[in-house]
Short mmCIF file of N, CA and C in Angstrom, two decimals:
data_model
loop_
_atom_site.label_atom_id
_atom_site.label_comp_id
_atom_site.label_asym_id
_atom_site.label_seq_id
_atom_site.Cartn_x
_atom_site.Cartn_y
_atom_site.Cartn_z
N MET A 1282 169.02 -103.22 153.91
CA MET A 1282 168.10 -103.09 152.72
C MET A 1282 167.32 -101.82 152.44
N LYS A 1283 166.84 -101.04 151.86
CA LYS A 1283 166.33 -99.87 151.96
C LYS A 1283 164.55 -100.22 151.74
N LYS A 1284 164.09 -99.66 152.43
CA LYS A 1284 162.40 -99.81 152.02
C LYS A 1284 161.57 -98.89 151.22
N LEU A 1285 161.06 -99.32 149.86
CA LEU A 1285 160.68 -98.77 148.85
C LEU A 1285 159.06 -98.37 149.01
N PHE A 1286 158.70 -97.39 148.74
CA PHE A 1286 157.34 -96.91 148.61
C PHE A 1286 157.18 -96.71 147.41
N ILE A 1287 156.17 -97.12 146.43
CA ILE A 1287 155.79 -96.51 145.12
C ILE A 1287 154.61 -95.68 145.02
N SER A 1288 154.71 -94.70 144.24
CA SER A 1288 153.62 -93.65 144.40
C SER A 1288 153.24 -93.77 142.76
N GLN A 1289 152.10 -94.26 142.59
CA GLN A 1289 151.74 -94.19 140.76
C GLN A 1289 150.44 -93.77 140.56
N PRO A 1290 149.74 -93.21 139.59
CA PRO A 1290 148.61 -92.73 139.20
C PRO A 1290 147.99 -94.30 138.93
N MET A 1291 146.89 -94.46 139.38
CA MET A 1291 146.10 -95.97 139.12
C MET A 1291 144.49 -95.63 138.32
N LYS A 1292 144.05 -94.67 138.63
CA LYS A 1292 143.19 -94.03 137.60
C LYS A 1292 142.77 -94.46 136.55
N GLY A 1293 141.86 -95.56 136.33
CA GLY A 1293 141.79 -95.93 134.68
C GLY A 1293 142.45 -97.21 134.17
N LYS A 1294 143.62 -97.46 135.25
CA LYS A 1294 144.28 -98.69 134.64
C LYS A 1294 144.15 -100.10 134.88
N THR A 1295 144.36 -100.93 134.38
CA THR A 1295 144.30 -102.05 135.18
C THR A 1295 145.32 -102.65 135.96
N ASP A 1296 145.10 -103.92 136.19
CA ASP A 1296 145.76 -104.33 137.38
C ASP A 1296 146.95 -104.61 136.81
N GLU A 1297 147.15 -105.12 135.58
CA GLU A 1297 148.45 -105.67 134.96
C GLU A 1297 149.14 -104.34 134.50
N ASP A 1298 148.63 -103.27 134.03
CA ASP A 1298 148.99 -101.94 133.90
C ASP A 1298 149.73 -101.50 135.11
N ILE A 1299 149.55 -101.55 136.33
CA ILE A 1299 149.47 -101.22 137.74
C ILE A 1299 151.13 -102.04 137.95
N LEU A 1300 150.78 -103.11 138.09
CA LEU A 1300 151.80 -104.04 138.17
C LEU A 1300 153.14 -103.84 137.51
N ALA A 1301 152.90 -103.97 136.25
CA ALA A 1301 154.02 -103.67 135.07
C ALA A 1301 154.78 -102.23 135.78
N ALA A 1302 154.01 -101.12 135.80
CA ALA A 1302 154.80 -99.97 136.42
C ALA A 1302 155.37 -100.22 137.60
N ARG A 1303 155.13 -101.01 138.31
CA ARG A 1303 155.64 -101.17 139.66
C ARG A 1303 156.94 -102.05 139.49
N LYS A 1304 157.14 -102.67 138.42
CA LYS A 1304 157.94 -103.66 138.49
C LYS A 1304 159.37 -102.53 137.79
N ARG A 1305 158.68 -101.91 136.72
CA ARG A 1305 159.48 -100.78 136.17
C ARG A 1305 159.97 -100.08 137.08
N ALA A 1306 159.46 -99.73 138.24
CA ALA A 1306 159.76 -98.69 139.52
C ALA A 1306 160.83 -99.37 140.29
N VAL A 1307 160.67 -100.47 140.49
CA VAL A 1307 161.78 -101.12 141.56
C VAL A 1307 162.89 -101.27 140.71
N GLU A 1308 162.68 -101.68 139.44
CA GLU A 1308 164.05 -101.78 138.66
C GLU A 1308 164.51 -100.40 138.62
N SER A 1309 163.98 -99.42 138.39
CA SER A 1309 164.64 -98.42 138.16
C SER A 1309 165.25 -97.86 139.65
N ALA A 1310 164.60 -97.92 141.16
CA ALA A 1310 165.39 -97.59 141.64
C ALA A 1310 166.05 -98.49 142.11
N GLU A 1311 166.26 -99.62 141.90
CA GLU A 1311 167.58 -100.47 142.44
C GLU A 1311 168.74 -100.28 141.50
N LYS A 1312 168.50 -99.87 140.40
CA LYS A 1312 169.60 -99.13 139.52
C LYS A 1312 170.26 -98.29 139.73
N GLU A 1313 169.16 -97.27 140.27
CA GLU A 1313 169.39 -95.64 140.82
C GLU A 1313 170.68 -95.65 142.06
N LEU A 1314 170.04 -97.02 142.94
CA LEU A 1314 170.73 -96.92 144.68
C LEU A 1314 171.75 -98.19 144.32
N GLY A 1315 171.85 -98.72 143.43
CA GLY A 1315 172.96 -99.82 143.22
C GLY A 1315 172.76 -101.01 144.24
N GLU A 1316 171.68 -101.13 144.56
CA GLU A 1316 171.09 -102.27 145.66
C GLU A 1316 169.70 -102.63 145.46
N PRO A 1317 169.21 -104.07 145.64
CA PRO A 1317 168.21 -104.41 146.16
C PRO A 1317 167.24 -103.61 147.11
N VAL A 1318 166.19 -103.69 146.87
CA VAL A 1318 165.21 -102.81 147.72
C VAL A 1318 163.89 -103.85 148.22
N GLU A 1319 163.73 -103.41 149.40
CA GLU A 1319 162.53 -104.21 149.74
C GLU A 1319 161.27 -103.18 149.79
N VAL A 1320 160.29 -103.48 148.97
CA VAL A 1320 158.79 -103.20 148.14
C VAL A 1320 157.81 -103.39 149.38
N ILE A 1321 157.47 -101.95 149.73
CA ILE A 1321 156.47 -101.85 150.38
C ILE A 1321 155.28 -101.88 149.93
N ASP A 1322 154.16 -102.90 149.73
CA ASP A 1322 152.91 -103.28 148.97
C ASP A 1322 152.21 -101.87 149.41
N SER A 1323 151.79 -101.37 148.65
CA SER A 1323 150.45 -100.08 148.71
C SER A 1323 149.72 -100.45 147.42
N PHE A 1324 149.81 -101.37 146.69
CA PHE A 1324 148.62 -101.90 146.01
C PHE A 1324 147.76 -102.80 146.57
N PHE A 1325 146.51 -101.78 146.72
CA PHE A 1325 145.13 -102.42 147.62
C PHE A 1325 144.18 -103.17 146.49
N GLN A 1326 144.38 -104.59 146.51
CA GLN A 1326 143.72 -105.41 145.48
C GLN A 1326 142.73 -105.90 146.06
N ASN A 1327 142.58 -105.74 147.33
CA ASN A 1327 141.64 -106.39 148.41
C ASN A 1327 140.95 -105.27 149.14
N ALA A 1328 140.66 -104.12 148.58
CA ALA A 1328 140.16 -103.06 149.30
C ALA A 1328 138.85 -103.26 149.26
N PRO A 1329 138.23 -102.74 150.62
CA PRO A 1329 136.89 -102.78 150.53
C PRO A 1329 136.28 -102.23 149.38
N ALA A 1330 134.72 -102.39 149.07
CA ALA A 1330 134.37 -102.41 148.13
C ALA A 1330 133.67 -100.81 148.18
N GLU A 1331 133.56 -100.49 149.66
CA GLU A 1331 133.07 -99.42 149.58
C GLU A 1331 134.10 -97.92 149.80
N ALA A 1332 135.36 -98.30 149.87
CA ALA A 1332 136.15 -97.74 149.87
C ALA A 1332 136.31 -96.21 148.92
N ARG A 1333 136.73 -95.21 149.51
CA ARG A 1333 136.73 -93.74 148.97
C ARG A 1333 138.34 -93.46 148.82
N PRO A 1334 138.55 -92.64 147.62
CA PRO A 1334 139.68 -92.32 147.38
C PRO A 1334 140.52 -91.56 148.52
N LEU A 1335 139.98 -91.25 149.81
CA LEU A 1335 140.68 -90.87 150.69
C LEU A 1335 140.99 -92.02 151.70
N TRP A 1336 140.30 -93.01 151.68
CA TRP A 1336 140.52 -93.99 152.54
C TRP A 1336 141.80 -94.64 151.82
N PHE A 1337 142.02 -95.09 150.54
CA PHE A 1337 143.05 -95.40 150.07
C PHE A 1337 144.38 -94.51 150.10
N LEU A 1338 144.20 -93.20 150.21
CA LEU A 1338 145.25 -92.22 150.55
C LEU A 1338 145.98 -92.14 151.97
N GLY A 1339 144.80 -92.90 153.10
CA GLY A 1339 145.10 -92.49 154.38
C GLY A 1339 145.78 -94.12 154.48
N LYS A 1340 145.64 -95.08 154.14
CA LYS A 1340 146.46 -96.35 154.14
C LYS A 1340 147.66 -95.99 153.52
N SER A 1341 147.94 -95.18 152.29
CA SER A 1341 149.11 -94.75 151.90
C SER A 1341 149.75 -94.14 152.42
N LEU A 1342 149.50 -93.21 153.08
CA LEU A 1342 150.49 -92.35 154.09
C LEU A 1342 150.83 -93.23 155.20
N GLU A 1343 150.31 -93.90 155.83
CA GLU A 1343 150.55 -95.07 156.78
C GLU A 1343 151.74 -95.91 156.52
N LEU A 1344 151.67 -96.19 154.94
CA LEU A 1344 152.98 -97.15 154.47
C LEU A 1344 153.83 -96.07 154.39
N LEU A 1345 153.79 -95.17 153.74
CA LEU A 1345 154.60 -94.17 153.10
C LEU A 1345 155.82 -93.96 154.44
N SER A 1346 155.23 -93.59 155.87
CA SER A 1346 155.40 -93.56 156.89
C SER A 1346 157.04 -94.52 157.20
N THR A 1347 156.71 -95.66 156.82
CA THR A 1347 157.70 -96.69 157.09
C THR A 1347 159.00 -97.07 155.73
N ALA A 1348 158.91 -96.00 155.10
CA ALA A 1348 159.82 -95.99 154.01
C ALA A 1348 161.11 -95.23 154.08
N ASP A 1349 162.07 -95.42 153.49
CA ASP A 1349 163.29 -95.12 153.47
C ASP A 1349 163.59 -93.89 151.95
N ILE A 1350 162.65 -94.95 151.09
CA ILE A 1350 162.75 -93.96 149.72
C ILE A 1350 161.43 -94.02 149.03
N ALA A 1351 160.71 -92.91 148.37
CA ALA A 1351 159.76 -92.61 147.59
C ALA A 1351 159.74 -92.97 146.16
N TYR A 1352 159.40 -93.80 145.32
CA TYR A 1352 159.55 -93.42 143.88
C TYR A 1352 158.17 -92.82 143.65
N PHE A 1353 158.34 -91.95 142.64
CA PHE A 1353 157.29 -91.60 141.93
C PHE A 1353 157.38 -91.76 140.45
N ALA A 1354 156.17 -92.68 140.13
CA ALA A 1354 156.11 -93.06 138.59
C ALA A 1354 155.44 -92.05 137.92
N LYS A 1355 155.99 -92.15 136.54
CA LYS A 1355 155.81 -91.21 135.11
C LYS A 1355 154.18 -90.99 135.61
N GLY A 1356 153.90 -89.91 135.64
CA GLY A 1356 152.39 -89.08 135.75
C GLY A 1356 152.17 -88.73 136.88
N TRP A 1357 152.90 -89.03 137.86
CA TRP A 1357 152.81 -88.77 139.31
C TRP A 1357 152.07 -87.15 139.57
N GLU A 1358 152.54 -86.52 138.90
CA GLU A 1358 152.39 -85.00 138.92
C GLU A 1358 150.88 -84.61 138.66
N ALA A 1359 150.02 -85.60 137.67
CA ALA A 1359 148.97 -85.02 137.56
C ALA A 1359 147.92 -86.23 138.26
N ALA A 1360 148.20 -86.75 139.08
CA ALA A 1360 147.38 -87.59 139.88
C ALA A 1360 147.46 -87.02 141.51
N ARG A 1361 146.00 -86.30 142.15
CA ARG A 1361 146.05 -85.69 143.29
C ARG A 1361 146.81 -86.34 144.25
N GLY A 1362 146.67 -88.11 144.75
CA GLY A 1362 147.01 -88.53 145.59
C GLY A 1362 148.44 -88.61 145.82
N CYS A 1363 149.08 -89.05 144.19
CA CYS A 1363 150.37 -88.87 144.30
C CYS A 1363 151.09 -87.56 144.58
N LYS A 1364 150.60 -86.38 144.39
CA LYS A 1364 151.06 -85.21 144.62
C LYS A 1364 151.06 -85.22 146.16
N ILE A 1365 150.04 -85.32 146.99
CA ILE A 1365 150.23 -85.40 148.32
C ILE A 1365 151.00 -86.15 148.64
N GLU A 1366 151.08 -87.37 148.39
CA GLU A 1366 152.25 -88.40 148.91
C GLU A 1366 153.87 -87.79 148.59
N HIS A 1367 153.75 -87.18 147.75
CA HIS A 1367 155.02 -86.54 147.27
C HIS A 1367 155.37 -85.45 148.26
N GLU A 1368 154.37 -84.53 148.28
CA GLU A 1368 154.60 -83.33 149.26
C GLU A 1368 155.06 -84.07 151.09
N CYS A 1369 154.28 -84.88 151.31
CA CYS A 1369 154.34 -85.97 152.40
C CYS A 1369 155.93 -85.97 152.59
N ALA A 1370 156.30 -87.06 151.68
CA ALA A 1370 157.44 -87.61 151.76
C ALA A 1370 158.90 -86.15 151.79
N VAL A 1371 158.33 -85.05 150.86
CA VAL A 1371 159.45 -84.10 150.88
C VAL A 1371 159.59 -83.43 152.37
N GLU A 1372 158.48 -83.28 152.88
CA GLU A 1372 158.08 -82.23 154.33
C GLU A 1372 158.70 -83.51 155.18
N TYR A 1373 158.95 -84.85 155.06
CA TYR A 1373 159.00 -85.40 156.48
C TYR A 1373 160.55 -86.25 156.08
N GLY A 1374 161.15 -85.81 155.51
CA GLY A 1374 162.56 -86.29 154.84
C GLY A 1374 163.01 -87.30 154.38
N ILE A 1375 162.26 -87.91 153.70
CA ILE A 1375 162.08 -89.12 152.97
C ILE A 1375 162.66 -88.94 151.47
N THR A 1376 163.67 -89.51 151.18
CA THR A 1376 164.20 -89.69 149.75
C THR A 1376 163.61 -89.77 148.60
N VAL A 1377 163.44 -89.13 147.66
CA VAL A 1377 162.28 -89.15 146.45
C VAL A 1377 163.11 -89.33 145.28
N ILE A 1378 162.72 -90.17 144.44
CA ILE A 1378 162.94 -90.39 142.91
C ILE A 1378 162.03 -90.14 142.06
N GLU A 1379 162.08 -89.11 141.24
CA GLU A 1379 160.79 -89.04 140.21
C GLU A 1379 161.32 -89.53 139.27
N ASP A 1380 160.39 -90.08 138.17
CA ASP A 1380 160.41 -90.60 137.14
C ASP A 1380 159.50 -89.56 136.62
N HIS A 1381 160.13 -88.96 135.39
CA HIS A 1381 159.88 -87.79 134.33
C HIS A 1381 159.79 -88.00 132.72
N ARG A 1382 159.75 -89.57 132.82
CA ARG A 1382 160.03 -90.26 131.32
C ARG A 1382 158.91 -89.85 130.25
#
């Protein structure tokens, strides 16, 4: 089973919006791959209150390093953290799936 990292814009979104987008990403990735995936939990609901954007990005890159596949959800091209995660995935040979809906 392949490990799936999900990169998605989160700024201004509710937890419900984020979780719904993650569910769609898993379904889409499994359909494209033709097999189930193990989702890497990169949605930090219990982050420290003082955490800054770079803290989140650092943790995300650490998790990305364990992935076989990285799924980039709709709108990733406009989110600076997602763009950095995308560049890292490409440069380090992690298979990329992009949602351009």
